[in-house]
C-alpha atoms as a PDB file:
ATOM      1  CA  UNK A   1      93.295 -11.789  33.322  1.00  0.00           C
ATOM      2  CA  UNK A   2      90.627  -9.885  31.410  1.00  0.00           C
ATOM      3  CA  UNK A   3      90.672  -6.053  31.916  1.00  0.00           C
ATOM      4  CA  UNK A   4      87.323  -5.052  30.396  1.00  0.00           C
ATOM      5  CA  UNK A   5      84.102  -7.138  29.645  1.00  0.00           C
ATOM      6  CA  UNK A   6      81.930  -6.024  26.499  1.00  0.00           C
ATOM      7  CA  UNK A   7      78.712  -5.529  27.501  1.00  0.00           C
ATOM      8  CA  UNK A   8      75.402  -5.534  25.354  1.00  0.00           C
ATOM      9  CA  UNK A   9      71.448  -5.117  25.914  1.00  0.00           C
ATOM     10  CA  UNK A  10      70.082  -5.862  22.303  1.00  0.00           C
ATOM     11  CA  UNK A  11      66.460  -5.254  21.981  1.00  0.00           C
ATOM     12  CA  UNK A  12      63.765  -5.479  19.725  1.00  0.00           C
ATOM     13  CA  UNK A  13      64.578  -1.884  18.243  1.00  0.00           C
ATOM     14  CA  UNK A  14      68.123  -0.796  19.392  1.00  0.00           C
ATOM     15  CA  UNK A  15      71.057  -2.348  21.213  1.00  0.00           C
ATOM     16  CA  UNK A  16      72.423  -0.206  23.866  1.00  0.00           C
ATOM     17  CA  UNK A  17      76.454  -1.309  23.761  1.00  0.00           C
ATOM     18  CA  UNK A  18      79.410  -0.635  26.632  1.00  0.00           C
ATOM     19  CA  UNK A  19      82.613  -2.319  27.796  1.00  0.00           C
ATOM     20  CA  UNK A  20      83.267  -2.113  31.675  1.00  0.00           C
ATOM     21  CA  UNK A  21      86.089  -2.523  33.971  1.00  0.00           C
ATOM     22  CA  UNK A  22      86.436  -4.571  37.564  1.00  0.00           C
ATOM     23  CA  UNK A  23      84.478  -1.305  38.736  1.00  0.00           C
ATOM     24  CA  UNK A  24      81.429  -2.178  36.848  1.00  0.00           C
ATOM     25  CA  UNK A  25      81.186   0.852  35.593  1.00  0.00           C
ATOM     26  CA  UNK A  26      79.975   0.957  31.755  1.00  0.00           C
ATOM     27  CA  UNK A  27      82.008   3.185  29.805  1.00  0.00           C
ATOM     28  CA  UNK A  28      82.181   4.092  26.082  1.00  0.00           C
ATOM     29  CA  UNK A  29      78.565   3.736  25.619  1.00  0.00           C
ATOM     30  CA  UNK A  30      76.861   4.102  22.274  1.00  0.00           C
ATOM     31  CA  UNK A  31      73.169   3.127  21.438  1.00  0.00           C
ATOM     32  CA  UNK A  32      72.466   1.217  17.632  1.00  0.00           C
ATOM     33  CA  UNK A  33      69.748   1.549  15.974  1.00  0.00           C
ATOM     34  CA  UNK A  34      68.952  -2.095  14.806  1.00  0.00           C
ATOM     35  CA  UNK A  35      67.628  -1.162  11.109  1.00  0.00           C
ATOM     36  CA  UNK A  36      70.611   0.084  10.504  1.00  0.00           C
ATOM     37  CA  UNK A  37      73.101  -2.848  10.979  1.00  0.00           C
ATOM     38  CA  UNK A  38      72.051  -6.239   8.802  1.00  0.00           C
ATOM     39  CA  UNK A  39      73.636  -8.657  11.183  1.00  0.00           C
ATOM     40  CA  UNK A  40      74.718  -8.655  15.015  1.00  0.00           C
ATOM     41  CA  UNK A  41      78.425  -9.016  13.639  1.00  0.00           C
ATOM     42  CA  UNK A  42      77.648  -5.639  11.842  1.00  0.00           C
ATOM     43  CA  UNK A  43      77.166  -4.225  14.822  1.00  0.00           C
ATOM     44  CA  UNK A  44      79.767  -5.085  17.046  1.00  0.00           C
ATOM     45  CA  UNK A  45      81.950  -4.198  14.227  1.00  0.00           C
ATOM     46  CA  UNK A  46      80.604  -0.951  13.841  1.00  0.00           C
ATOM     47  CA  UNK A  47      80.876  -0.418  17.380  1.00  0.00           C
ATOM     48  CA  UNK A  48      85.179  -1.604  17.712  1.00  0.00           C
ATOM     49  CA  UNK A  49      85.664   0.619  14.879  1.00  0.00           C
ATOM     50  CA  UNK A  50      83.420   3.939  16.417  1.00  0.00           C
ATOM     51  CA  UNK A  51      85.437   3.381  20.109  1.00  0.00           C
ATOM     52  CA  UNK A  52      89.025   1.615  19.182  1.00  0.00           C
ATOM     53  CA  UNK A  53      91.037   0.604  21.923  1.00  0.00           C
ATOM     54  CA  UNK A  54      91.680  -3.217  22.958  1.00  0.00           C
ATOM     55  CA  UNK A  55      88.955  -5.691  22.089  1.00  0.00           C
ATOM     56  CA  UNK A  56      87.214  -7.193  25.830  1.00  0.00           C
ATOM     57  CA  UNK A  57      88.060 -10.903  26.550  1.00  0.00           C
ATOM     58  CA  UNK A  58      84.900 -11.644  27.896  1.00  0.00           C
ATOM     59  CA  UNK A  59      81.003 -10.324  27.307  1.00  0.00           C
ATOM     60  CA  UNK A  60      78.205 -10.325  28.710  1.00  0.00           C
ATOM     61  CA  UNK A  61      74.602  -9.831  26.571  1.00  0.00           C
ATOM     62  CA  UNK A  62      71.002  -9.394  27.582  1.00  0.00           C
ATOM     63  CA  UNK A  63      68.947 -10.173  24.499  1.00  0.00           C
ATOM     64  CA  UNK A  64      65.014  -9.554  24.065  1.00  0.00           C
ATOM     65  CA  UNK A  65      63.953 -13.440  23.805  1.00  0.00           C
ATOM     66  CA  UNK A  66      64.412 -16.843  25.962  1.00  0.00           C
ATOM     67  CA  UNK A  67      67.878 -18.106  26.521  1.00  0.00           C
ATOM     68  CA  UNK A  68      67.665 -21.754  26.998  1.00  0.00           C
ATOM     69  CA  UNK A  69      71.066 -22.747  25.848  1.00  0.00           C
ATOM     70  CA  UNK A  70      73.527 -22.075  22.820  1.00  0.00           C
ATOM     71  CA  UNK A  71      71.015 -21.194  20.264  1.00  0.00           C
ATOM     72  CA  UNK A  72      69.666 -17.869  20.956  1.00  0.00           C
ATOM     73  CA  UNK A  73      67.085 -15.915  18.896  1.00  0.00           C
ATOM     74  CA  UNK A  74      65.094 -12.682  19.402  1.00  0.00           C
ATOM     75  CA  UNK A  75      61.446 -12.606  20.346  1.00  0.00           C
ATOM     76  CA  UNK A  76      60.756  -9.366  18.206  1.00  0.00           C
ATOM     77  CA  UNK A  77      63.367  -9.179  15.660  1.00  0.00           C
ATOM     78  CA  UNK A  78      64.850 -11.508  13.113  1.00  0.00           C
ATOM     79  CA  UNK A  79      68.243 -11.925  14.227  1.00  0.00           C
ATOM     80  CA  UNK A  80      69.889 -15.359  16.153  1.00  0.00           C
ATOM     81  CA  UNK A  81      72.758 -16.700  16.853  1.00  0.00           C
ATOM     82  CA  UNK A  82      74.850 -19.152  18.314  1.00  0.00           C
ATOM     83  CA  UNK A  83      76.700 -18.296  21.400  1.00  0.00           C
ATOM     84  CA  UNK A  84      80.356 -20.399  20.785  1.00  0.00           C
ATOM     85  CA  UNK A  85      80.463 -19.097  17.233  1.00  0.00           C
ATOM     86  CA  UNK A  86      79.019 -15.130  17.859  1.00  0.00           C
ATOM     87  CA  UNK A  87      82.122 -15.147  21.170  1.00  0.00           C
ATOM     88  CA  UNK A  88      84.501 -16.727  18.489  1.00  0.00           C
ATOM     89  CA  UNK A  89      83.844 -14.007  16.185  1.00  0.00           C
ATOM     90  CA  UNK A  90      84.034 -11.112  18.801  1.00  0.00           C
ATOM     91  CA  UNK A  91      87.456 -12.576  20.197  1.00  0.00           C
ATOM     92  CA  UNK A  92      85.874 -13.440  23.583  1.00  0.00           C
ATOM     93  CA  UNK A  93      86.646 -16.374  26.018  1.00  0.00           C
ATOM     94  CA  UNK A  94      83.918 -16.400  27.815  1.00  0.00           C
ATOM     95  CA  UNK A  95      80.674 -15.118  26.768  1.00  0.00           C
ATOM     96  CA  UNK A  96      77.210 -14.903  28.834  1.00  0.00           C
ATOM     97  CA  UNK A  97      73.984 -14.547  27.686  1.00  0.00           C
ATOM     98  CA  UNK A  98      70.779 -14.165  29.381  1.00  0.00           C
ATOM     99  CA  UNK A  99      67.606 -12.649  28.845  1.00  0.00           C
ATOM    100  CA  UNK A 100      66.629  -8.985  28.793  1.00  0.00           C
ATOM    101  CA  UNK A 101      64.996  -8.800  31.934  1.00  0.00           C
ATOM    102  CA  UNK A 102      66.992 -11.356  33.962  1.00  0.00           C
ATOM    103  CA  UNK A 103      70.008  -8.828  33.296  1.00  0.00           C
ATOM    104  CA  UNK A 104      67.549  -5.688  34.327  1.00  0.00           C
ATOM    105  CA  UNK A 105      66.487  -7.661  37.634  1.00  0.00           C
ATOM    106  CA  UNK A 106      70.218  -8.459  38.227  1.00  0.00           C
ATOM    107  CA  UNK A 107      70.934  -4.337  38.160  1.00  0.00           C
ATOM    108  CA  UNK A 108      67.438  -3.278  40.066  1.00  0.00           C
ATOM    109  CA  UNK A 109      69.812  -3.800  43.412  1.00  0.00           C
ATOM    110  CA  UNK A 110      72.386  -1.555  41.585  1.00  0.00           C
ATOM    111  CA  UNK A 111      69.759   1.430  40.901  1.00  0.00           C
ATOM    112  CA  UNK A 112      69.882   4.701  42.923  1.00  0.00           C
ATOM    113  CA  UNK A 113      66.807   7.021  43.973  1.00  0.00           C
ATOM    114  CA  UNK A 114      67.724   9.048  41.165  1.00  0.00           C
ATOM    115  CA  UNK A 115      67.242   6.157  38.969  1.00  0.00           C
ATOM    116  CA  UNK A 116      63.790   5.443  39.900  1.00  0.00           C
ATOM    117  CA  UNK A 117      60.321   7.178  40.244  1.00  0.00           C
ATOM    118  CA  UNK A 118      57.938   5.891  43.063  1.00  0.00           C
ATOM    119  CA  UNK A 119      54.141   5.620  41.627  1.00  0.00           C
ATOM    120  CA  UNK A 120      51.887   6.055  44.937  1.00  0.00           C
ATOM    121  CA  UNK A 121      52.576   4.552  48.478  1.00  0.00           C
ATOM    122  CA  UNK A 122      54.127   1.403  49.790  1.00  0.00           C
ATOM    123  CA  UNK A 123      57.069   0.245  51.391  1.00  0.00           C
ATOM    124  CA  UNK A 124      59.077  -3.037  50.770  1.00  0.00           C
ATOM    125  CA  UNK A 125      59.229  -5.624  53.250  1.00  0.00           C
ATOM    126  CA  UNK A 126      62.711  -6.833  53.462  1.00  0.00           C
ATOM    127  CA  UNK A 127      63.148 -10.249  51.985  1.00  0.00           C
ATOM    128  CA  UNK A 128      60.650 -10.658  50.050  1.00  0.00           C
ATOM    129  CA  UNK A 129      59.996 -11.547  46.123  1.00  0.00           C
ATOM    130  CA  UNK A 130      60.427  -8.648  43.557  1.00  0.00           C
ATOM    131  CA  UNK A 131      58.816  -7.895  40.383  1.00  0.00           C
ATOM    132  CA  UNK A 132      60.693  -6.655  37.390  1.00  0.00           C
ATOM    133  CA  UNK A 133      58.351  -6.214  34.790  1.00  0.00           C
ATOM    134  CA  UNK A 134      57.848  -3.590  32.194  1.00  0.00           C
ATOM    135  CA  UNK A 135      56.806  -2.396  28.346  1.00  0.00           C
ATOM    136  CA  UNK A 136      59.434  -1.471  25.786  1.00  0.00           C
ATOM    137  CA  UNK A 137      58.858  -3.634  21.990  1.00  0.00           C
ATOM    138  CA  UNK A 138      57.361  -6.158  24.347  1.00  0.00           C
ATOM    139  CA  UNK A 139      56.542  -6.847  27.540  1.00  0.00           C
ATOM    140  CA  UNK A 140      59.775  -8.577  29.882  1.00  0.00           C
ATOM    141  CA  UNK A 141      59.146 -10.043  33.194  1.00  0.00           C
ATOM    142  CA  UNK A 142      61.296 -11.544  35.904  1.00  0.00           C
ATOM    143  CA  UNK A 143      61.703 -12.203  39.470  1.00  0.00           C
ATOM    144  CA  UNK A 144      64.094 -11.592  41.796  1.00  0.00           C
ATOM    145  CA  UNK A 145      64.379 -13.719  44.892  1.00  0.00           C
ATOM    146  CA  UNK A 146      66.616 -12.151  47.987  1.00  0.00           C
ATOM    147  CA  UNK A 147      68.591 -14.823  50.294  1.00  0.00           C
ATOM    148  CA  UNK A 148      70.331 -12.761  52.528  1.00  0.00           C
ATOM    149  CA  UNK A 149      73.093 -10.733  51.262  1.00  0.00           C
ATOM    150  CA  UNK A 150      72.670 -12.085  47.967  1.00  0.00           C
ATOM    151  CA  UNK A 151      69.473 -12.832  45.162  1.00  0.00           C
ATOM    152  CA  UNK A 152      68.235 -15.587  42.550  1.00  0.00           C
ATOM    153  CA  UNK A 153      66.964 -14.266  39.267  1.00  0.00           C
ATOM    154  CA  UNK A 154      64.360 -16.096  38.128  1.00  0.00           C
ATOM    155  CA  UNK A 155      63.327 -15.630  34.598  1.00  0.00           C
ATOM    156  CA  UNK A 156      59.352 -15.325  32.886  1.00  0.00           C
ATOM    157  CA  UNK A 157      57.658 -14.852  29.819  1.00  0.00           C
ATOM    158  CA  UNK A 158      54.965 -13.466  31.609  1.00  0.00           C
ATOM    159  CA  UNK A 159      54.313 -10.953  28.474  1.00  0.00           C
ATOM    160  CA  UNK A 160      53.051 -14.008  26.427  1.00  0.00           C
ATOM    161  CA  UNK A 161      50.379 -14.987  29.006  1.00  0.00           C
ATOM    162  CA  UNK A 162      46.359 -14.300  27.166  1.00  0.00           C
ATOM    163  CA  UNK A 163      44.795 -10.958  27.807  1.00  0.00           C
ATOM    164  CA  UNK A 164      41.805 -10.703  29.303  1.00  0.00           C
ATOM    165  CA  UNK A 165      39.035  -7.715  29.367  1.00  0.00           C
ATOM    166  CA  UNK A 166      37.538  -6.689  32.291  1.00  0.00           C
ATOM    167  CA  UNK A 167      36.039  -3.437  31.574  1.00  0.00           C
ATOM    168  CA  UNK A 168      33.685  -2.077  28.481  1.00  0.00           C
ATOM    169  CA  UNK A 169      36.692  -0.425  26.584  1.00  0.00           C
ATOM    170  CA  UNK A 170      39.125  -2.829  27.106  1.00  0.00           C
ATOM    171  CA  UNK A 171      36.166  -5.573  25.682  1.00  0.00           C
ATOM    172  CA  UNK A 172      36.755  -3.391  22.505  1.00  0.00           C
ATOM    173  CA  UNK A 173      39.958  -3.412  22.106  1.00  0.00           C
ATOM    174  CA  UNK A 174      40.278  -6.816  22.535  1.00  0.00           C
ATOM    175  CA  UNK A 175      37.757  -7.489  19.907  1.00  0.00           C
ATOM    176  CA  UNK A 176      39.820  -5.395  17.146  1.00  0.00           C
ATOM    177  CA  UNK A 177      43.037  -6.677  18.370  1.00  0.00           C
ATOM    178  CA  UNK A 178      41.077 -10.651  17.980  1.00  0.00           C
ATOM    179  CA  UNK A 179      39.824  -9.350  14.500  1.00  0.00           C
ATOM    180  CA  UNK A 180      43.145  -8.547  13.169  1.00  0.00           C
ATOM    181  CA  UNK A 181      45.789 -10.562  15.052  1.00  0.00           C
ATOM    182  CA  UNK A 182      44.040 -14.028  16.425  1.00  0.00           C
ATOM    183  CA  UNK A 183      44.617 -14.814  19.940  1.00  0.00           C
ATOM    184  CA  UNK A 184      46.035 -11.855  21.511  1.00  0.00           C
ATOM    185  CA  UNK A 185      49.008 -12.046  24.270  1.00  0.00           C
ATOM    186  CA  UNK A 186      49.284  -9.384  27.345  1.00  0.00           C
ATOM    187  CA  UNK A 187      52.281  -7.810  25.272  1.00  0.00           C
ATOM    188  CA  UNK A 188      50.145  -7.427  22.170  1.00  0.00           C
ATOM    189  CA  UNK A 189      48.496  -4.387  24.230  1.00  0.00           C
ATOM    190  CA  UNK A 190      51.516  -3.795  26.723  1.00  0.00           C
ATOM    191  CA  UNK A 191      54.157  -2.389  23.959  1.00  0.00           C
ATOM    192  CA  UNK A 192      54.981   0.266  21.885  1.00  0.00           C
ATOM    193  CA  UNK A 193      53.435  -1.334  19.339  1.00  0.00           C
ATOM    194  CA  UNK A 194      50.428  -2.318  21.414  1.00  0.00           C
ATOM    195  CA  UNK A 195      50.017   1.754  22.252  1.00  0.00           C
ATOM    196  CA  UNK A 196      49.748   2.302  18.466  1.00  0.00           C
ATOM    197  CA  UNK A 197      46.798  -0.530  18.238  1.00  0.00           C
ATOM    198  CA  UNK A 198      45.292   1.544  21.542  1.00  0.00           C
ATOM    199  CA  UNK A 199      45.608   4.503  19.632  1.00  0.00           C
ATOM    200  CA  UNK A 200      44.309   3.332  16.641  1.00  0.00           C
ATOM    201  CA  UNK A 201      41.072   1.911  18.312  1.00  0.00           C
ATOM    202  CA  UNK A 202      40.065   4.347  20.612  1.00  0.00           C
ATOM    203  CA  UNK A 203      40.727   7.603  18.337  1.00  0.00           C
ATOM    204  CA  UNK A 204      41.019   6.669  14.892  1.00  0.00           C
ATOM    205  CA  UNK A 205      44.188   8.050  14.225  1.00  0.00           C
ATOM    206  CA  UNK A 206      47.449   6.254  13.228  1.00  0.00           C
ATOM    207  CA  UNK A 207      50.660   7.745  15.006  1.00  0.00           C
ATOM    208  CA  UNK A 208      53.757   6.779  16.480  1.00  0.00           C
ATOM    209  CA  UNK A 209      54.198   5.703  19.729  1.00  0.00           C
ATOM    210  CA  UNK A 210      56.636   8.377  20.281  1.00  0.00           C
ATOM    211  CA  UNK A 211      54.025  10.779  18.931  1.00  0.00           C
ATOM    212  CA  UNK A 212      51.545   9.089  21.156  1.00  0.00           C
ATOM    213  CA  UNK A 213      53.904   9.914  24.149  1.00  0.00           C
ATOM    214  CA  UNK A 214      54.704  13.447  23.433  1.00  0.00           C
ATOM    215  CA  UNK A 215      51.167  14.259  22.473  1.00  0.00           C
ATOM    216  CA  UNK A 216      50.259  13.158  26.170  1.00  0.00           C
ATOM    217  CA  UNK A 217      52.806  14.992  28.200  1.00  0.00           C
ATOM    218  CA  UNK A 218      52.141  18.814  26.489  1.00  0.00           C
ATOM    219  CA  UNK A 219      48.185  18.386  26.633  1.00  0.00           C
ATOM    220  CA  UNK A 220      44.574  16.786  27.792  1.00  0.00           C
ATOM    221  CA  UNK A 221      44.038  15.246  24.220  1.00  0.00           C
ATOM    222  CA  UNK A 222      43.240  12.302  23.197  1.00  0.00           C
ATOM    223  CA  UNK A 223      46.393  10.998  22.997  1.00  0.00           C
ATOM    224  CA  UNK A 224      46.678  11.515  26.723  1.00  0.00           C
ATOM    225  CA  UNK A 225      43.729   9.349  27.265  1.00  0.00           C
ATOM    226  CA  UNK A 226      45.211   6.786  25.072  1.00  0.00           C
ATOM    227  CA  UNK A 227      48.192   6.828  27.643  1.00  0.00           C
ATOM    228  CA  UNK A 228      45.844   6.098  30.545  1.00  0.00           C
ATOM    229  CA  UNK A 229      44.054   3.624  29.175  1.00  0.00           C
ATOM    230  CA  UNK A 230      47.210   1.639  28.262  1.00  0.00           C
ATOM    231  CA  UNK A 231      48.609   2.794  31.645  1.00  0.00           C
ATOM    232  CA  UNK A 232      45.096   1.623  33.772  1.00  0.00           C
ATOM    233  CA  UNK A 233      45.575  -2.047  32.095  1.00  0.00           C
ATOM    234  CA  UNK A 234      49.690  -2.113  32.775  1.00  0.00           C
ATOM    235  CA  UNK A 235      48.599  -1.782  36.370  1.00  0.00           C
ATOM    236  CA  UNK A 236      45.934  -3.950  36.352  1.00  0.00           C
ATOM    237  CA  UNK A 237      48.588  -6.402  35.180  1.00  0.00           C
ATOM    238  CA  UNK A 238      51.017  -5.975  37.310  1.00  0.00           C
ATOM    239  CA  UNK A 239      48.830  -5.901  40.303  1.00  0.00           C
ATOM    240  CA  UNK A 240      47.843  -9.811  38.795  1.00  0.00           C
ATOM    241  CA  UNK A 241      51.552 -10.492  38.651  1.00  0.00           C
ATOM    242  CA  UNK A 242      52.405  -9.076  42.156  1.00  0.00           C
ATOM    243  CA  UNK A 243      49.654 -11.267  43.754  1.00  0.00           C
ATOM    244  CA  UNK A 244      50.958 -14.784  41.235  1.00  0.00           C
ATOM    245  CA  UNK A 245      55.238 -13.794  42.411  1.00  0.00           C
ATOM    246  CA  UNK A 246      53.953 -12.077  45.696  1.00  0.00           C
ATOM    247  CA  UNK A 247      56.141  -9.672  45.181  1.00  0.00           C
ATOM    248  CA  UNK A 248      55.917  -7.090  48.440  1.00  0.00           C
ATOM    249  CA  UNK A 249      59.559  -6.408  47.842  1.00  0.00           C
ATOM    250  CA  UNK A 250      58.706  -4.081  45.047  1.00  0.00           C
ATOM    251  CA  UNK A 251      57.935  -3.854  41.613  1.00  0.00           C
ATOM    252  CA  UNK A 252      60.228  -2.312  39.196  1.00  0.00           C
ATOM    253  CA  UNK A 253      58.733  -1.371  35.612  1.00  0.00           C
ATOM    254  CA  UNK A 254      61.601  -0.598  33.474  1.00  0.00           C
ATOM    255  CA  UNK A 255      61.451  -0.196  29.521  1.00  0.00           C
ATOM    256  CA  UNK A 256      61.528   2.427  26.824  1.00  0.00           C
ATOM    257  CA  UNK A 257      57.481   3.150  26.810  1.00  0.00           C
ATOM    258  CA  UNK A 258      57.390   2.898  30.827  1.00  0.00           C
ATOM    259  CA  UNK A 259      60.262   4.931  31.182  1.00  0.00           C
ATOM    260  CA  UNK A 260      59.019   7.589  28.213  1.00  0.00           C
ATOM    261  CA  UNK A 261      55.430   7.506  30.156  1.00  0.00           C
ATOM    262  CA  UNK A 262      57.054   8.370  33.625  1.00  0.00           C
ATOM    263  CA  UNK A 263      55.403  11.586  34.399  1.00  0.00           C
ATOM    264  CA  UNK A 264      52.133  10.265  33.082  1.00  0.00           C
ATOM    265  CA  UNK A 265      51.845   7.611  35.787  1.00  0.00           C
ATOM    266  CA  UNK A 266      51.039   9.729  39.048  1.00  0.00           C
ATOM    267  CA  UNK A 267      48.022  11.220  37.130  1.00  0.00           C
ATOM    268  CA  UNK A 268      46.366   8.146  35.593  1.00  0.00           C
ATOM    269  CA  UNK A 269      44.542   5.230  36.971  1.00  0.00           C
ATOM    270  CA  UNK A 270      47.895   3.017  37.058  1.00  0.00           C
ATOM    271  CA  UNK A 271      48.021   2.775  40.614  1.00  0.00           C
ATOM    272  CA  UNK A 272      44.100   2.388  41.767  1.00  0.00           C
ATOM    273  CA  UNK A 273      43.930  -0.468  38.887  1.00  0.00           C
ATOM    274  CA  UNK A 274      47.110  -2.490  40.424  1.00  0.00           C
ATOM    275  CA  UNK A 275      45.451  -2.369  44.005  1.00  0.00           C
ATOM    276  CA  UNK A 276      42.060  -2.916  42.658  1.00  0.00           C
ATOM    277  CA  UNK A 277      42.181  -6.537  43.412  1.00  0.00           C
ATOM    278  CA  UNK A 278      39.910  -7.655  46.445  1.00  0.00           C
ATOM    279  CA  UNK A 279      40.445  -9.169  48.464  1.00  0.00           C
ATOM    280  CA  UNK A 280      43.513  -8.206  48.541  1.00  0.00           C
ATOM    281  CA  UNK A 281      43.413  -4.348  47.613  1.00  0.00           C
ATOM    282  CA  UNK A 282      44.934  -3.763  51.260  1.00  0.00           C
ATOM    283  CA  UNK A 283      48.402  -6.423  50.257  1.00  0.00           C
ATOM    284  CA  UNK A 284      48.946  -4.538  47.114  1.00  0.00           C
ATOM    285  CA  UNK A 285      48.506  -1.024  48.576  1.00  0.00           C
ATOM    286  CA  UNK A 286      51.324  -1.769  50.213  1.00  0.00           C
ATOM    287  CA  UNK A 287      53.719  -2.435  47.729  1.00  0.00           C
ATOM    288  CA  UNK A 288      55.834   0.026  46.096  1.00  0.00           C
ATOM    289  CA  UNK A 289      55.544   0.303  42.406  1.00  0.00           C
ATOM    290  CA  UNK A 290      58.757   2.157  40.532  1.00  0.00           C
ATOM    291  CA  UNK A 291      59.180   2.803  37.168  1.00  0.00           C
ATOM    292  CA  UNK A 292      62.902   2.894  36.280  1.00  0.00           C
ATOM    293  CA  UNK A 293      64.075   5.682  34.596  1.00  0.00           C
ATOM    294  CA  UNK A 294      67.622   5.235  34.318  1.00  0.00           C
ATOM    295  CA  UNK A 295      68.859   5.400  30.853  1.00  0.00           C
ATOM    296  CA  UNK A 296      70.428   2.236  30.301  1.00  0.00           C
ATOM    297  CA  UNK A 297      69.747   0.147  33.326  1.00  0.00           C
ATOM    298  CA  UNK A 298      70.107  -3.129  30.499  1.00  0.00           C
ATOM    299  CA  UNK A 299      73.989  -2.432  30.922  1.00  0.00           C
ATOM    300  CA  UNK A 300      73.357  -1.413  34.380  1.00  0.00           C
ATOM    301  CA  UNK A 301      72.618  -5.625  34.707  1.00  0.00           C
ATOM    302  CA  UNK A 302      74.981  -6.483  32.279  1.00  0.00           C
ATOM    303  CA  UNK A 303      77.804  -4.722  34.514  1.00  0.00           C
ATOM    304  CA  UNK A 304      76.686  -5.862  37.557  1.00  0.00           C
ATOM    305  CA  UNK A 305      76.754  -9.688  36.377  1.00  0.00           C
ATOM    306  CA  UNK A 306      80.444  -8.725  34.019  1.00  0.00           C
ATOM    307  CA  UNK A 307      82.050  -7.554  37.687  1.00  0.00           C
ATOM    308  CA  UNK A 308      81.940 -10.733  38.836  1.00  0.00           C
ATOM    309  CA  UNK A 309      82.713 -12.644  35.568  1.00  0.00           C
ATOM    310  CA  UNK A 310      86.022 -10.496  35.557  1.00  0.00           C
ATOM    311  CA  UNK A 311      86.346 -11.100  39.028  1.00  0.00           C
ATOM    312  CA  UNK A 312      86.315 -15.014  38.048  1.00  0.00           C
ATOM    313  CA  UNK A 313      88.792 -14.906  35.565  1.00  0.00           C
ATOM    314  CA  UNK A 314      91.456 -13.133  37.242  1.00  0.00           C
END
């Protein structure tokens, strides 16, 4: 019987690591910067060695990137690996992987009010499709499907779908972002590093998005219309993706930028651009958007999904 499960959300940037018990309940939780570890093996090692105790006999990892079989490798980072060998390496027996959001849509049922912040009016109708779909070094989308007591995950890479302009500043910015980077994917504006392009094009200046974020939340700069702007499209886009999944159960917009943002939402134009879509305004103004604020709701999916793989192995 395993006791614990090692969990993992590995990102673009960081890689928020836990182990849990048959509770579910992550515990010795660190978060990794990725620059600082060469290899994934580096970092697993660095984290047995930070938290001792007995090495898990089984995992489960979200990763930022498709998971189609064995062969796994990061959308926004250049790291891979193969699942046998990295669960070999780690001492696991069984090992799951799935992809970043999949794991986040398998924990949204797991989330408590105090984990989420509404963004205008709506109210789920039982039963029906959810959207989880959000902005952290890209932009990861999935849906979740309730049957009954229980829910299918379905996964997207709805971030890598073309963006399109539809008003005179966004025409702009999709001209520079053409200029420099080609054809240019929703996730190319919906990012961190898609704020810094924002930023870059509509005031000149090159910061952070962190900068960007902080800027915005102390005063009525620039950098706060930045935030809208970016925040006006993200609902724009998820008001498209609400109508394609029709997703009146909700939609639940987790990831570092969203969650860093949070306070900005209820001001900007996020909510009248995700029901501006006639005919259908009326359908969308009554879903409920929510943008997750928990602080590691990755492991919050991992856990939820390594309860019942410990549950199977006993």
């Amino acid at each position: 019987m395993a006791s614990t499960v090692l969990l993992a959300d590995i990102g673009g940037t960081s890689t928020r690591i836990a182990r849990a018990g048959a509770d579910g309940r992550p515990f010795d939780v660190r978060v990794e910067a990725n620059d600082g570890h060469a290899t994934l093996e580096e970092l697993f090692t660095a984290y047995f060695e930070a938290t001792g105790g007995a090495r898990p006999e089984a995992g489960v990892f979200a990763v930022a990137g498709p998971v189609d079989g064995d062969a796994v490798k990061l959308t926004n980072r250049a790291w891979s690996f193969s699942r046998p060998e990295l669960a070999r390496t780690l001492g696991l027996a069984r090992l799951q992987v799935f992809n970043d959001f999949v794991a986040l849509a398998h924990g949204v049922p797991t989330l408590g009010r105090a984990d989420l912040l509404q963004v205008g009016a709506g109210k789920a109708v039982p039963g029906a499709p959810i959207l989880v779909c959000g902005p952290g070094t890209g932009l990861g989308t999935a849906q979740l499907l309730p049957h009954g007591d229980t829910f299918e995950v379905m996964p997207s890479e709805g971030g890598h779908v073309r963006f399109g302009a539809v008003m005179a500043d966004e025409a702009r910015i999709l001209a520079h972002m053409v200029r420099d980077l080609g054809s240019v994917s929703v996730e190319r504006v919906l990012s961190g590093s898609g704020l810094v392009r924002l930023h870059e094009i509509l005031a000149g200046e090159a910061l952070t998005s962190q900068a960007i974020i902080r800027a915005a939340l102390v005063a009525d700069g620039p950098e706060r219309e930045t935030c809208h702007v970016f925040l006006r499209i993200l609902g724009r886009i998820l008001g498209d993706y609400a109508l394609l999944f029709d997703a009146r159960g909700g939609v639940y917009i987790p990831g570092g930028v969203a969650a860093a943002m949070a306070h900005l939402f209820a001001e900007s134009p996020f909510r009248a651009a995700f029901e501006d879509h006639e005919p259908f305004a009326a359908r969308l103004a009554g879903v409920p958007t929510h943008v997750v604020v928990h602080p590691t709701p990755g492991l919050a999916g991992t856990a939820a999904i390594g309860r019942r793989l410990l549950a199977s192995m006993a």
